[in-house]
Short mmCIF file of C-alpha atoms and ligand atoms in Angstrom, two decimals:
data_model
loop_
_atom_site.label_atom_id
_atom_site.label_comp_id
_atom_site.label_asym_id
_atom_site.label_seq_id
_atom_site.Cartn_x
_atom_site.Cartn_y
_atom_site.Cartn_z
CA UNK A 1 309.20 14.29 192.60
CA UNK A 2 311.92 12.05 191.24
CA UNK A 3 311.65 10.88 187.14
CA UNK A 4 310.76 7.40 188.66
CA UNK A 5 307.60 8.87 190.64
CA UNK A 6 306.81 10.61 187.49
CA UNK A 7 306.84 7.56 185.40
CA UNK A 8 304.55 6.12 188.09
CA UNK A 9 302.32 8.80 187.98
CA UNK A 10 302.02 8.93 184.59
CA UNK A 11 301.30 5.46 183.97
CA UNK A 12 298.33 5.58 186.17
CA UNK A 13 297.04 8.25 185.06
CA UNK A 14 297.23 7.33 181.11
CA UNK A 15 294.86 4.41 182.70
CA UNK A 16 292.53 6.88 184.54
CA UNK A 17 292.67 8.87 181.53
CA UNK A 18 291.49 6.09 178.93
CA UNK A 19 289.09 5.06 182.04
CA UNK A 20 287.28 8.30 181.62
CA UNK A 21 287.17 8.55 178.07
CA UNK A 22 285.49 5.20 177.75
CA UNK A 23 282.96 5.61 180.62
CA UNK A 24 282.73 9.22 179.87
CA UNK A 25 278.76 8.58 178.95
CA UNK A 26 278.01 7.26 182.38
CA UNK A 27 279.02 11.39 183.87
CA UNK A 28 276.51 14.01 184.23
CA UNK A 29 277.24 15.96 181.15
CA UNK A 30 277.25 19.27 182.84
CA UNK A 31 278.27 19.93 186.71
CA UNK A 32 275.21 21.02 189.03
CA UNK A 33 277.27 22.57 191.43
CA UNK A 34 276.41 25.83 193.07
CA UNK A 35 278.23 28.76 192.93
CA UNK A 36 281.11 28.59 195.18
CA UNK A 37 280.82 24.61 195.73
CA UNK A 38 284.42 24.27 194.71
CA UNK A 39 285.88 27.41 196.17
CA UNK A 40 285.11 26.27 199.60
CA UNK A 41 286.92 23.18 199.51
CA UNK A 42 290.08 25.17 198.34
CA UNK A 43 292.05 25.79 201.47
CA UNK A 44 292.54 30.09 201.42
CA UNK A 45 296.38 29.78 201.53
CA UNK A 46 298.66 27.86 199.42
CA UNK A 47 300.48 25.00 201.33
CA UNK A 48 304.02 25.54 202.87
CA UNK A 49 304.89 21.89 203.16
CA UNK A 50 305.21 19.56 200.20
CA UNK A 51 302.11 17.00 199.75
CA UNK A 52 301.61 13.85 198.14
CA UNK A 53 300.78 13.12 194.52
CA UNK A 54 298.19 10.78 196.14
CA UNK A 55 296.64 13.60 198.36
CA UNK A 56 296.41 15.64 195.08
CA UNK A 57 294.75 13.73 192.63
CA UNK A 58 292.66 12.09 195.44
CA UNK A 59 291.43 15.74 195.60
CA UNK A 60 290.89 16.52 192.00
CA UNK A 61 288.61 13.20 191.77
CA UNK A 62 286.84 14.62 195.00
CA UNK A 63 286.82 18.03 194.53
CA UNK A 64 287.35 19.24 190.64
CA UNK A 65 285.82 16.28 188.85
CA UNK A 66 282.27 17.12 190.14
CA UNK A 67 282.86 20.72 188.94
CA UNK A 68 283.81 19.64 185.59
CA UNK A 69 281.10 20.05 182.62
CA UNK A 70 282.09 17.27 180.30
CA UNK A 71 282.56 19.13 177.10
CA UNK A 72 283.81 15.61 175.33
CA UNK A 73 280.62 13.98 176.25
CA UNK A 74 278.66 12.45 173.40
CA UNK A 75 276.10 14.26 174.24
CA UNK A 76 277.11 17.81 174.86
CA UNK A 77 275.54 19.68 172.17
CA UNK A 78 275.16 23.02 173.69
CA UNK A 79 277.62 25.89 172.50
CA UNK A 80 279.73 24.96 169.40
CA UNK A 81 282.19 21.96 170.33
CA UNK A 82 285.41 22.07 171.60
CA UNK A 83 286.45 18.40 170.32
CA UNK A 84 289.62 16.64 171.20
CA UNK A 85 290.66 13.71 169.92
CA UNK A 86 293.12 10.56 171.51
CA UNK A 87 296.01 11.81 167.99
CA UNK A 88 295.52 15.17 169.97
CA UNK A 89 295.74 14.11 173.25
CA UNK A 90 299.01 12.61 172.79
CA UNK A 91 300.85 15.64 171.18
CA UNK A 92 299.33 17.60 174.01
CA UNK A 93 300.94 15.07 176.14
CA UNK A 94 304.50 15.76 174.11
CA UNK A 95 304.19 19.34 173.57
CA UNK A 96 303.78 19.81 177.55
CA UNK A 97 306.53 17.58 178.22
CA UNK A 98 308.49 19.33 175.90
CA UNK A 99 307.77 22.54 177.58
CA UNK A 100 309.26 24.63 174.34
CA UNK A 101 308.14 28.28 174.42
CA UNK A 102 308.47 28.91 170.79
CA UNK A 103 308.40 32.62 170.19
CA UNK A 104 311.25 32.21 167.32
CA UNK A 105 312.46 29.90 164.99
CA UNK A 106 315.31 29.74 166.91
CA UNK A 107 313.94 28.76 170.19
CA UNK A 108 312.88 25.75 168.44
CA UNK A 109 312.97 25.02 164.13
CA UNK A 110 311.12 22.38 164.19
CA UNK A 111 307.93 23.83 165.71
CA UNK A 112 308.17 27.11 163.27
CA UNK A 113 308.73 25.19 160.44
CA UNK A 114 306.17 22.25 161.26
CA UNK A 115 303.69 25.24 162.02
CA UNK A 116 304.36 26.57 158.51
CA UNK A 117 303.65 23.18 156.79
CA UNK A 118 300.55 22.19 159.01
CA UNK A 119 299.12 26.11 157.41
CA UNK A 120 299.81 25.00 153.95
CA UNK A 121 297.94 21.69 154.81
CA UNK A 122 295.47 23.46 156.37
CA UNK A 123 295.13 26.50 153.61
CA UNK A 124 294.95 23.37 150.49
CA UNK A 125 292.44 21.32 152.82
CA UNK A 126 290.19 23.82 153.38
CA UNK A 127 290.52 25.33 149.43
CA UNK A 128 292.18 28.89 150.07
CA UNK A 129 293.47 30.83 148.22
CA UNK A 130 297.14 29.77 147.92
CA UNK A 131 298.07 33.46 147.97
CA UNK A 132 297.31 33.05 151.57
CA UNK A 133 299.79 32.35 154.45
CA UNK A 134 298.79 31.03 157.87
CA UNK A 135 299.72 30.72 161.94
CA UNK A 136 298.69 29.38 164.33
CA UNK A 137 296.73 31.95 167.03
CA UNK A 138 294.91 31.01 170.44
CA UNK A 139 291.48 32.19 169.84
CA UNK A 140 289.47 33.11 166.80
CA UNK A 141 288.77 36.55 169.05
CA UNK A 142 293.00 37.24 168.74
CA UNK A 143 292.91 36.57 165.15
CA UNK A 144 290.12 38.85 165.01
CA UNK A 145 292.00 41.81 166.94
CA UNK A 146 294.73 40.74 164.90
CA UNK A 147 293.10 41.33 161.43
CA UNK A 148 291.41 44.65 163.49
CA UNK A 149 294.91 46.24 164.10
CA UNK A 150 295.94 45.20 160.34
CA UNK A 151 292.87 46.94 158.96
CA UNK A 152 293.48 49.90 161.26
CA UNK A 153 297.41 50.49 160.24
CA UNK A 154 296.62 50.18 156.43
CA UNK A 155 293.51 52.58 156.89
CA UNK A 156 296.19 54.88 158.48
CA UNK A 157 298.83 54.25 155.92
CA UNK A 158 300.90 52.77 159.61
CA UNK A 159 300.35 56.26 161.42
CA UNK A 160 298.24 54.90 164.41
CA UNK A 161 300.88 52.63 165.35
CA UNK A 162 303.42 55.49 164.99
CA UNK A 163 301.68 58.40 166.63
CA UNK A 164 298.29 57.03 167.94
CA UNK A 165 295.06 58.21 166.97
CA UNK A 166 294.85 61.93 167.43
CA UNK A 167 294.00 63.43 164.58
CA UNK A 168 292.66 60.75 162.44
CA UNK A 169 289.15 60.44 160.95
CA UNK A 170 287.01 57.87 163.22
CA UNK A 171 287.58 54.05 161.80
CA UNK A 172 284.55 52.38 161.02
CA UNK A 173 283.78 48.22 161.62
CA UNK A 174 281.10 46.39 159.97
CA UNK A 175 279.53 43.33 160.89
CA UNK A 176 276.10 42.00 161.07
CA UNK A 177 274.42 42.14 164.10
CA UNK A 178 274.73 38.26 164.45
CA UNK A 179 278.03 38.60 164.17
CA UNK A 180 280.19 37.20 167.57
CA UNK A 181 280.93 39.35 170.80
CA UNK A 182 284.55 38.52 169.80
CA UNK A 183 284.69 41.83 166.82
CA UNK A 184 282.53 44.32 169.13
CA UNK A 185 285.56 43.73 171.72
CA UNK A 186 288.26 43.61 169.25
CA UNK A 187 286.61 46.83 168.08
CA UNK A 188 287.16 48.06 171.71
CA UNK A 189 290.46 47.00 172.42
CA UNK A 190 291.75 47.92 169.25
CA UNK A 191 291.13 51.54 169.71
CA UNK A 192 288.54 52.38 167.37
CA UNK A 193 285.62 52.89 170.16
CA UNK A 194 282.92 50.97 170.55
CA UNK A 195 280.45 53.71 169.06
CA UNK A 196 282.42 52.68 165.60
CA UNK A 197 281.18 49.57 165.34
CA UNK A 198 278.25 49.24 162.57
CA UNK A 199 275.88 46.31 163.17
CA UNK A 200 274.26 45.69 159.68
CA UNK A 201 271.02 44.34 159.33
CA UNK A 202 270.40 41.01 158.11
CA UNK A 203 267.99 38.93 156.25
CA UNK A 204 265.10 36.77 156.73
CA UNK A 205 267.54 33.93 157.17
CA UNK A 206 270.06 35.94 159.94
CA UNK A 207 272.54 36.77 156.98
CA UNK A 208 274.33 40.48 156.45
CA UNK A 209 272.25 42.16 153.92
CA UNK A 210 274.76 43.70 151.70
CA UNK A 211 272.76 46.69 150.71
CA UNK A 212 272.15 47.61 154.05
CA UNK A 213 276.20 47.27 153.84
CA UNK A 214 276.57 49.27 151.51
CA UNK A 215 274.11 51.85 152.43
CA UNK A 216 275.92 52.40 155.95
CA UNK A 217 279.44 52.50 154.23
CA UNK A 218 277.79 55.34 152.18
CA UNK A 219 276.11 57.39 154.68
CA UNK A 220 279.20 56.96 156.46
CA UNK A 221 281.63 58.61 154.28
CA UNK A 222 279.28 61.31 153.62
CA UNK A 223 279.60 61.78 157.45
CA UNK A 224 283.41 62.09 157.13
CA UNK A 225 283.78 58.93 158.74
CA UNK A 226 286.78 56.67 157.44
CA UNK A 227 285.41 52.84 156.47
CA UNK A 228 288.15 50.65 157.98
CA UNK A 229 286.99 46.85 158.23
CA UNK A 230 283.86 44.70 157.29
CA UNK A 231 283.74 41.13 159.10
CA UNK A 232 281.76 38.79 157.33
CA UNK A 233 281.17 35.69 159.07
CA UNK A 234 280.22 32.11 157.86
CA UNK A 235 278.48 30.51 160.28
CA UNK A 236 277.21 33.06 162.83
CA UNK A 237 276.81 31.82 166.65
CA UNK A 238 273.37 31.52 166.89
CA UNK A 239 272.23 30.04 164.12
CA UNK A 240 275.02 29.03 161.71
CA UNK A 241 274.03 31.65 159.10
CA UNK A 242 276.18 32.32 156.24
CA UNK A 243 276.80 36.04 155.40
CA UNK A 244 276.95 36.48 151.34
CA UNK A 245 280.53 36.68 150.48
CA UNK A 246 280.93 37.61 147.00
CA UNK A 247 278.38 40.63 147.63
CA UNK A 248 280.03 41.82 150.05
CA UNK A 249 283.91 41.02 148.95
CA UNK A 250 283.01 43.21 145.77
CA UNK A 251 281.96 46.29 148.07
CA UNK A 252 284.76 45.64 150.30
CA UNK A 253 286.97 46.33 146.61
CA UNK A 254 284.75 48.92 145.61
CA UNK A 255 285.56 51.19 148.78
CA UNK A 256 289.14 49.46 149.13
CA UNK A 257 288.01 48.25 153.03
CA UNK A 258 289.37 45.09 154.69
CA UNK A 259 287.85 42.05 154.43
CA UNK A 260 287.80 39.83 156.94
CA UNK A 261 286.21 36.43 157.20
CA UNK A 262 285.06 34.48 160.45
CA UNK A 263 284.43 31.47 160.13
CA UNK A 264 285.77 30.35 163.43
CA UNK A 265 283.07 27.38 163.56
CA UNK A 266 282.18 26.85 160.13
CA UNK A 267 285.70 26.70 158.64
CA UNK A 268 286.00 23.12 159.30
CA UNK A 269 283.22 22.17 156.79
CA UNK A 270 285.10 23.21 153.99
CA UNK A 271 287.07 20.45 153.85
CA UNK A 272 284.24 18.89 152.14
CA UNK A 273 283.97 20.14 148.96
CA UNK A 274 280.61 20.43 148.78
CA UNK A 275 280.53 23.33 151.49
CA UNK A 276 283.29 25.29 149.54
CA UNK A 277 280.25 27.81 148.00
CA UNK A 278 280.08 29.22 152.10
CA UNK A 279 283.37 31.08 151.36
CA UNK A 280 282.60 32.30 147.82
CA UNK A 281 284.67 35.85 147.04
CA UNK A 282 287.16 34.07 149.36
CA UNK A 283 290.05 35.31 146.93
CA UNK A 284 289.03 38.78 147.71
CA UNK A 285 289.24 38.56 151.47
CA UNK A 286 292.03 40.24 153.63
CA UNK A 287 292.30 37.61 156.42
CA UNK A 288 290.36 34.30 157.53
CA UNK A 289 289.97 33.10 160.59
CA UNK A 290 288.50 29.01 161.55
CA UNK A 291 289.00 27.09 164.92
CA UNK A 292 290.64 23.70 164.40
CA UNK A 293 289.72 23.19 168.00
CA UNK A 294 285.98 23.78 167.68
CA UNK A 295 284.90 21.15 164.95
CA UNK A 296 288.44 19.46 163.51
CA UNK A 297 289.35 16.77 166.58
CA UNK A 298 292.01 19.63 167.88
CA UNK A 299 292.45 19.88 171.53
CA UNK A 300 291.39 23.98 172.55
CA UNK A 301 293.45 25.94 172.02
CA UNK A 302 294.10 26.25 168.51
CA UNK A 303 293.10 28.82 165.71
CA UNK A 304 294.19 28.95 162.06
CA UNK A 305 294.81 32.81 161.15
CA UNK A 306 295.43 33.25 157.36
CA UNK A 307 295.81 36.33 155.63
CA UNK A 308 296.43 37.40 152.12
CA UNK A 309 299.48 40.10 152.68
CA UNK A 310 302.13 39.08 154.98
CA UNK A 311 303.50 41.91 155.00
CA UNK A 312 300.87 43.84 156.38
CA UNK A 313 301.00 41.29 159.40
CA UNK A 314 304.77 41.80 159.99
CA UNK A 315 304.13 45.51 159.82
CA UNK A 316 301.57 45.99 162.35
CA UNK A 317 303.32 43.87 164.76
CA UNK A 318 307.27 43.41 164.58
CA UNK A 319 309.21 45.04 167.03
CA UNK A 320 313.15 44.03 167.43
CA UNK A 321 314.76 44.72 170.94
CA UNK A 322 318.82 43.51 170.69
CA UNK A 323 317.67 40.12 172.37
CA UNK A 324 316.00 38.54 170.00
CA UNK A 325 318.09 39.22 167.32
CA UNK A 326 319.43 36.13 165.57
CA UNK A 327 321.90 34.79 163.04
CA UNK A 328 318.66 33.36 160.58
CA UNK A 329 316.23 36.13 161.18
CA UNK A 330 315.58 37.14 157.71
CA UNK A 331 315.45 33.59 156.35
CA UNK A 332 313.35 32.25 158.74
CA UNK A 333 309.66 32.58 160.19
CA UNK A 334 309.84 33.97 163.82
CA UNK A 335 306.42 33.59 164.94
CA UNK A 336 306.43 36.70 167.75
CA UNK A 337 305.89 39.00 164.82
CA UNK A 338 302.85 37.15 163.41
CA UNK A 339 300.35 38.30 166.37
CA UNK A 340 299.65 39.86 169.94
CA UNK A 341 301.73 37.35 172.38
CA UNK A 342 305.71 36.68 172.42
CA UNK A 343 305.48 33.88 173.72
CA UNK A 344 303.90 30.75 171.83
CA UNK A 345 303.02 27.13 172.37
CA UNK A 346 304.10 24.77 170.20
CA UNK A 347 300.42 24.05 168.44
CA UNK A 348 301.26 22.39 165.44
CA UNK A 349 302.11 19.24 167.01
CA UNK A 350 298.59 18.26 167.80
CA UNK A 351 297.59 19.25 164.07
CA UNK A 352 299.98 16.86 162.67
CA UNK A 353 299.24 14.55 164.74
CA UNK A 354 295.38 14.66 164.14
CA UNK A 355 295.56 15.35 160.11
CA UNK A 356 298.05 12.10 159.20
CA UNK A 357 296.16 9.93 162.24
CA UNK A 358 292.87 10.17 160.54
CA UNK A 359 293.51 11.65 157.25
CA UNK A 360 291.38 13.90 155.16
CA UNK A 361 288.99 11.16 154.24
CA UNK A 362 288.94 10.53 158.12
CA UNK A 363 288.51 14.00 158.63
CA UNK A 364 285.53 14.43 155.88
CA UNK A 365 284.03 11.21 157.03
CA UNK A 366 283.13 11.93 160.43
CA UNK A 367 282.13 15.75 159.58
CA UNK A 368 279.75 13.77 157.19
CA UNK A 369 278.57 11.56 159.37
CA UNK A 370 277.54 14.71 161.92
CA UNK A 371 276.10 16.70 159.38
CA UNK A 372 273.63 13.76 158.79
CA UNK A 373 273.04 12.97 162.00
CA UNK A 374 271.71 16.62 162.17
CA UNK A 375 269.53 16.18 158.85
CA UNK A 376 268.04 13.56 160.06
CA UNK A 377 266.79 14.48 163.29
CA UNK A 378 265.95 18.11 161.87
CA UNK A 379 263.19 15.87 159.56
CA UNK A 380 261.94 14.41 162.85
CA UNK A 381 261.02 17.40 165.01
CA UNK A 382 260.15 19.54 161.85
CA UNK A 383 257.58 16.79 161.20
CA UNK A 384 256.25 16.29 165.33
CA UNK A 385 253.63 18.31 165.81
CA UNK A 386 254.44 19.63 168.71
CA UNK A 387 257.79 21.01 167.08
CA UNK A 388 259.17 23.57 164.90
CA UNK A 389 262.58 24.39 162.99
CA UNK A 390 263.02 28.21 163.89
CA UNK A 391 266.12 28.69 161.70
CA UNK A 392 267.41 26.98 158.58
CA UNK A 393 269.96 24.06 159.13
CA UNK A 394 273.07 24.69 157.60
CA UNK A 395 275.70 22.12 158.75
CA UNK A 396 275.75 20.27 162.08
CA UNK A 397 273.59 22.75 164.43
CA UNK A 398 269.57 22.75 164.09
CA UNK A 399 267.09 25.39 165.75
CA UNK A 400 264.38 24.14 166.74
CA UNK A 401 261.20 25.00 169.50
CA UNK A 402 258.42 23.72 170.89
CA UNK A 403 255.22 25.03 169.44
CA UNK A 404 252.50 27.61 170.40
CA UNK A 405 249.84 29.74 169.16
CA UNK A 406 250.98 32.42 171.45
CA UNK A 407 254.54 33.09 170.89
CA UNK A 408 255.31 33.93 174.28
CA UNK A 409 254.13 30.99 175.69
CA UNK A 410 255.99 28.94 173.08
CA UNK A 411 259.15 31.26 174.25
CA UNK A 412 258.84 29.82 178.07
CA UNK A 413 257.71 26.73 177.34
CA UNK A 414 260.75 25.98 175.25
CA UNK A 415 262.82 28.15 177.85
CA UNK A 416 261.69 25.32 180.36
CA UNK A 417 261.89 22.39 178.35
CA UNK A 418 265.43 23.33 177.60
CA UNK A 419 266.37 23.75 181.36
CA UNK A 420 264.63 20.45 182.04
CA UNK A 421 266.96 18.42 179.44
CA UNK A 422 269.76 19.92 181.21
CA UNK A 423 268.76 19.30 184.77
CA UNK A 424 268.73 15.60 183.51
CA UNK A 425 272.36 15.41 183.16
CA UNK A 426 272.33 13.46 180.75
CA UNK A 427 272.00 16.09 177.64
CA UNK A 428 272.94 19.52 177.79
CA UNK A 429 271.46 22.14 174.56
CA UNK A 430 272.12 25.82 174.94
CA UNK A 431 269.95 28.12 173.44
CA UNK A 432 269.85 31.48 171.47
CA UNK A 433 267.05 34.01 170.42
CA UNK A 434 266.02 35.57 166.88
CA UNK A 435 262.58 36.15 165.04
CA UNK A 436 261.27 36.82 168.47
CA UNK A 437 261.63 33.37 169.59
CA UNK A 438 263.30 31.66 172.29
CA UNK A 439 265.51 28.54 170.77
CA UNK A 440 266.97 25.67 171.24
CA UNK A 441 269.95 24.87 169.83
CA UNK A 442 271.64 21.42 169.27
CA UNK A 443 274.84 21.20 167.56
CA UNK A 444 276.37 17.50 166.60
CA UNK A 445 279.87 17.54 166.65
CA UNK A 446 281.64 16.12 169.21
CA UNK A 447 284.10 13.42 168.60
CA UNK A 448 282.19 10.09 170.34
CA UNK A 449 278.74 11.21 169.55
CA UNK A 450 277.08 8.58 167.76
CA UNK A 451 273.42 7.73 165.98
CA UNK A 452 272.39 6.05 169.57
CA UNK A 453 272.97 9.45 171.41
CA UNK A 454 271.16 11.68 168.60
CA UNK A 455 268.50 9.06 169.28
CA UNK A 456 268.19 9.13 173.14
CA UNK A 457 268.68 13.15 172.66
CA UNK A 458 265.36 12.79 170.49
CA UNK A 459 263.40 10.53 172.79
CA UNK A 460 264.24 12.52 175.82
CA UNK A 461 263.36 15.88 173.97
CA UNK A 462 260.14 14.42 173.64
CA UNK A 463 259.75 12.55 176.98
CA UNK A 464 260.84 16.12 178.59
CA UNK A 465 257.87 18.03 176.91
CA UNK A 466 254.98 15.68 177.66
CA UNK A 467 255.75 16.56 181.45
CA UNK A 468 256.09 20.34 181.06
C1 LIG B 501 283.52 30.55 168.59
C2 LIG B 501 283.47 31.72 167.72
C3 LIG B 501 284.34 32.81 167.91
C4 LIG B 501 285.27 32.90 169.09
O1 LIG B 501 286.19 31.88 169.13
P1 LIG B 501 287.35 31.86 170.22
O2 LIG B 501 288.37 30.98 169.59
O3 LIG B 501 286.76 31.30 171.45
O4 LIG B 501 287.82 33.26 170.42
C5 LIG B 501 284.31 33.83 166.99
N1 LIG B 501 283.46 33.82 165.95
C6 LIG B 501 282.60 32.80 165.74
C7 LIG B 501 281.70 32.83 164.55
C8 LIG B 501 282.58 31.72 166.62
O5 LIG B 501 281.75 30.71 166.40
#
C-alpha cells in the first residue's frame, strides 16, 4: 500500500467511522451470533497473495460487524462501560500512527513526560493525596498484581524477589467477598496461593465489615500466618458498594498491612466533589487503582495506578540489562520500571486529549447528568408495583427485580425478563446475584446515552414483563 492509497483509505473510513457513530442506535446492541458464526467464514490459512483493501473491509462489514456487540451504544448498560469519546478517538488515531513503543523516556520524552503531567491532573482531579505519584497501566487487574507484588516484597523486607518464597511465613490477602475476580487472580499469579486469599464478610448493604477484618487478621497471626495486603474496593462489581475506608485504613496502620484501594469503576466519580467521602482514609492507602476507560470518555485501554511510595514501585520491579542504559536515566521517568510489561503504549495522549477537549466542568457535567438519569429511573421502578430495588443506588448503576412472593420465582422471572430485553437488541442489562436474588443490573454511563434512551429502556422493561 502506497501513502496515497493510505490517504484514500483513511479518508473513507473517517466517513464510515462518523457514519457509525451517528447511526450507531439503529445496530442491534449486542451480536446474536452463534458460537462459531464468525470462525467459519475465516478461511483456515492465512493468504499467500496480497488482497485488496476493498476485499478487506468489504469483509469486516460482512463478516466482523455482525459479530460486534456495540459497547458505545446508548443503550448498552450491561457490565460497567467502556466509553470512548470522538477527543479519544483521535489520539488513538495519532498514537497508532505514531507507532512509539515507549518503554523509556528515551524512546520517546514527550510521552513519559506528558504521562507524568496527565497523573498529576488526574491525582488533583480526582482529590488524592498529593503524596501520591501515578502511571499509566493497561488494566485495573495489572495495577492490582502490581500493588500485590509491592505488598509482597515489603512484607518480605525484598527477599521473595531475591530468593523466592521458601521459607517464608504464608502471605495473607484480604478482600471482601464482593470484591473483583481481578485480586483472587492477582493473588494467584503473584505467588501467594490461592488458599491465602481471605474473603471478608460484608454488610447488609454488600460492604467489607471491618470487624470481621479485623477478626480474620487476628486469628490469622495467631495462626502464624503473615498479613500481607487488604484490598478495599469502592464500588464493588455487582452492586457498586462502597467498602468503609477509614475503618479499615486505621487497621491496615494498626497491623502495618498494605492498603490498597480499587476503585477501578468508581474512581471517576470523584471528580465531583460531592463523591470525595467514597475514598475517606484515602491518605492512608498504599496504592489506588481507577479506570479512565470505564466511566471518564477514555478509549480501553487505560488505567490510572497511583501509589504513595515510589520507591517501593521501582524496587519490586527495576531490572537494568546494558541495553537500556541511558545518558538521562536517573533524571528521568523510564516507565519499564513502573509495572509488569517493557513495552508501553503511549496512553497519555488520549487523556490529554479528552481532559482539555471537555474540561473538568465537561467532565463533571455529563457524570452528573448519568448519575441522575439513574436517580430518576431508580424512583420509577422502586415505585411500580411490579418492581423492586434489590441493592442501594450509589452512582450510575441501579439493582433492581421484578417482584414475587416466592423468591425463586421472582429469581426466574427476572432471569427471563432480563434475557428477553436482550433478545430485543435493542437494550442489553447484565445481571448479578446477592441477598439470594437474581438481579438486574443497569448501569448509565456511556457517552451518547441520553434521557430518551433511559426512557425507552423503562418502557420496554415494562412492555417485556407484561408478556412473560
Ligand atoms: C472493572 C473492574 C476491575 C477490572 O478492570 P480491568 O481494567 O478490566 O482489569 C477491577 N475491579 C473493579 C472494582 C472493577 O469494576
Amino acid at each position: 500500500m502506497t501513502n496515497a492509497d493510505f490517504r484514500k483509505h483513511a479518508h473513507a473510513l473517517v466517513d464510515k467511522m462518523a457514519d457509525f457513530l451517528e447511526e450507531i442506535d439503529s445496530y442491534p446492541v449486542k451480536s446474536t451470533l452463534e458460537p462459531k458464526a464468525v470462525l467459519d467464514q475465516l478461511p483456515a490459512l492465512a493468504p499467500a497473495a496480497a488482497e485488496s483493501m476493498a476485499d478487506i473491509i468489504a469483509d469486516f462489514d460482512q463478516i466482523i460487524m455482525p459479530g460486534m456487540t456495540h459497547w458505545q451504544h446508548p443503550r448498552f448498560f450491561a457490565y460497567f462501560p467502556a466509553n470512548s469519546s470522538y477527543p479519544s478517538l483521535l489520539a488513538e488515531m495519532l498514537t497508532a500512527t505514531l507507532g512509539a513503543q515507549c518503554m523509556i523516556w528515551d524512546t520517546s520524552p514527550a510521552a513519559a513526560e506528558l504521562e507524568e503531567r496527565m497523573m498529576e491532573w488526574l491525582g488533583s482531579m480526582l482529590g488524592l493525596p498529593q503524596t501520591f505519584t501515578g502511571v499509566i497501566q493497561d488494566t485495573a487487574s495489572t495495577a492490582t498484581l502490581c500493588a500485590l507484588l509491592c505488598a509482597r516484597e515489603r512484607v518480605s523486607h525484598n527477599r521473595i524477589n531475591e530468593q523466592g518464597f521458601y521459607g517464608m511465613k504464608q502471605l495473607r490477602v484480604y478482600a471482601s467477598s464482593q470484591t473483583h475476580s481481578s485480586i483472587e487472580k492477582g493473588v494467584k499469579i503473584a505467588g501467594f496461593g490461592r488458599e491465602n486469599f481471605v474473603a471478608v464478610a460484608v454488610d447488609e448493604q454488600l460492604r467489607l465489615d471491618p470487624n470481621a477484618l479485623k477478626a480474620a487478621i487476628l486469628k490469622d497471626l495467631a495462626n502464624g500466618f503473615l498479613p500481607c495486603c487488604v484490598v478495599s474496593t469502592v464500588g464493588t462489581t455487582g452492586t457498586t458498594a462502597i467498602d468503609p475506608g477509614k475503618a479499615i485504613a486505621d487497621i491496615c496502620s494498626e497491623f502495618n498491612i498494605w492498603l490498597h484501594i480499587d476503585a477501578a469503576f468508581a474512581g471517576s466519580a470523584l471528580i465531583l466533589p460531592e463523591y470525595r467521602w467514597m475514598i475517606e482514609g484515602v491518605e492512608q492507602a498504599d496504592s489506588f487503582v481507577f479506570n479512565p476507560h470505564k466511566w471518564l470518555f477514555t478509549n480501553f485501554d487505560c488505567t490510572a495506578y497511583f501509589v504513595k511510595d515510589v520507591d517501593a514501585l521501582l524496587r519490586t520491579f527495576s531490572i537494568l540489562p546494558e541495553y537500556l542504559k541511558t545518558d538521562h536515566q536517573n533524571s528521568v521517568k523510564n516507565y519499564r520500571d513502573w509495572g509488569i510489561p517493557l513495552g508501553r503504549r503511549f496512553r497519555a495522549l488520549k487523556l490529554w486529549f479528552v481532559i482539555r477537549s471537555y474540561g473538568i466542568e465537561g467532565l463533571q457535567e455529563r457524570l452528573r447528568a448519568h448519575i441522575q438519569m439513574a436517580i430518576d429511573l431508580e424512583e420509577k421502578i422502586a415505585s411500580h408495583p411490579d418492581f423492586e430495588i434489590i441493592a442501594p443506588r450509589t452512582l450510575n448503576a441501579i439493582f433492581f427485580a421484578l417482584k414475587d412472593e416466592e423468591v425463586d420465582k421472582a429469581n426466574s422471572r427476572s432471569e427471563q425478563l432480563m434475557k428477553a430485553l436482550n433478545a430485543t437488541g435493542k437494550v442489553y442489562f447484565s445481571h448479578t446475584k446477592a441477598h439470594g436474588r437474581y438481579i438486574i443490573r443497569m448501569v448509565i454511563g456511556q457517552t451518547y446515552v441520553q434521557q430518551k434512551d433511559v426512557d425507552l429502556a423503562w418502557q420496554l422493561i415494562q412492555e417485556c414483563a407484561k408478556t412473560l
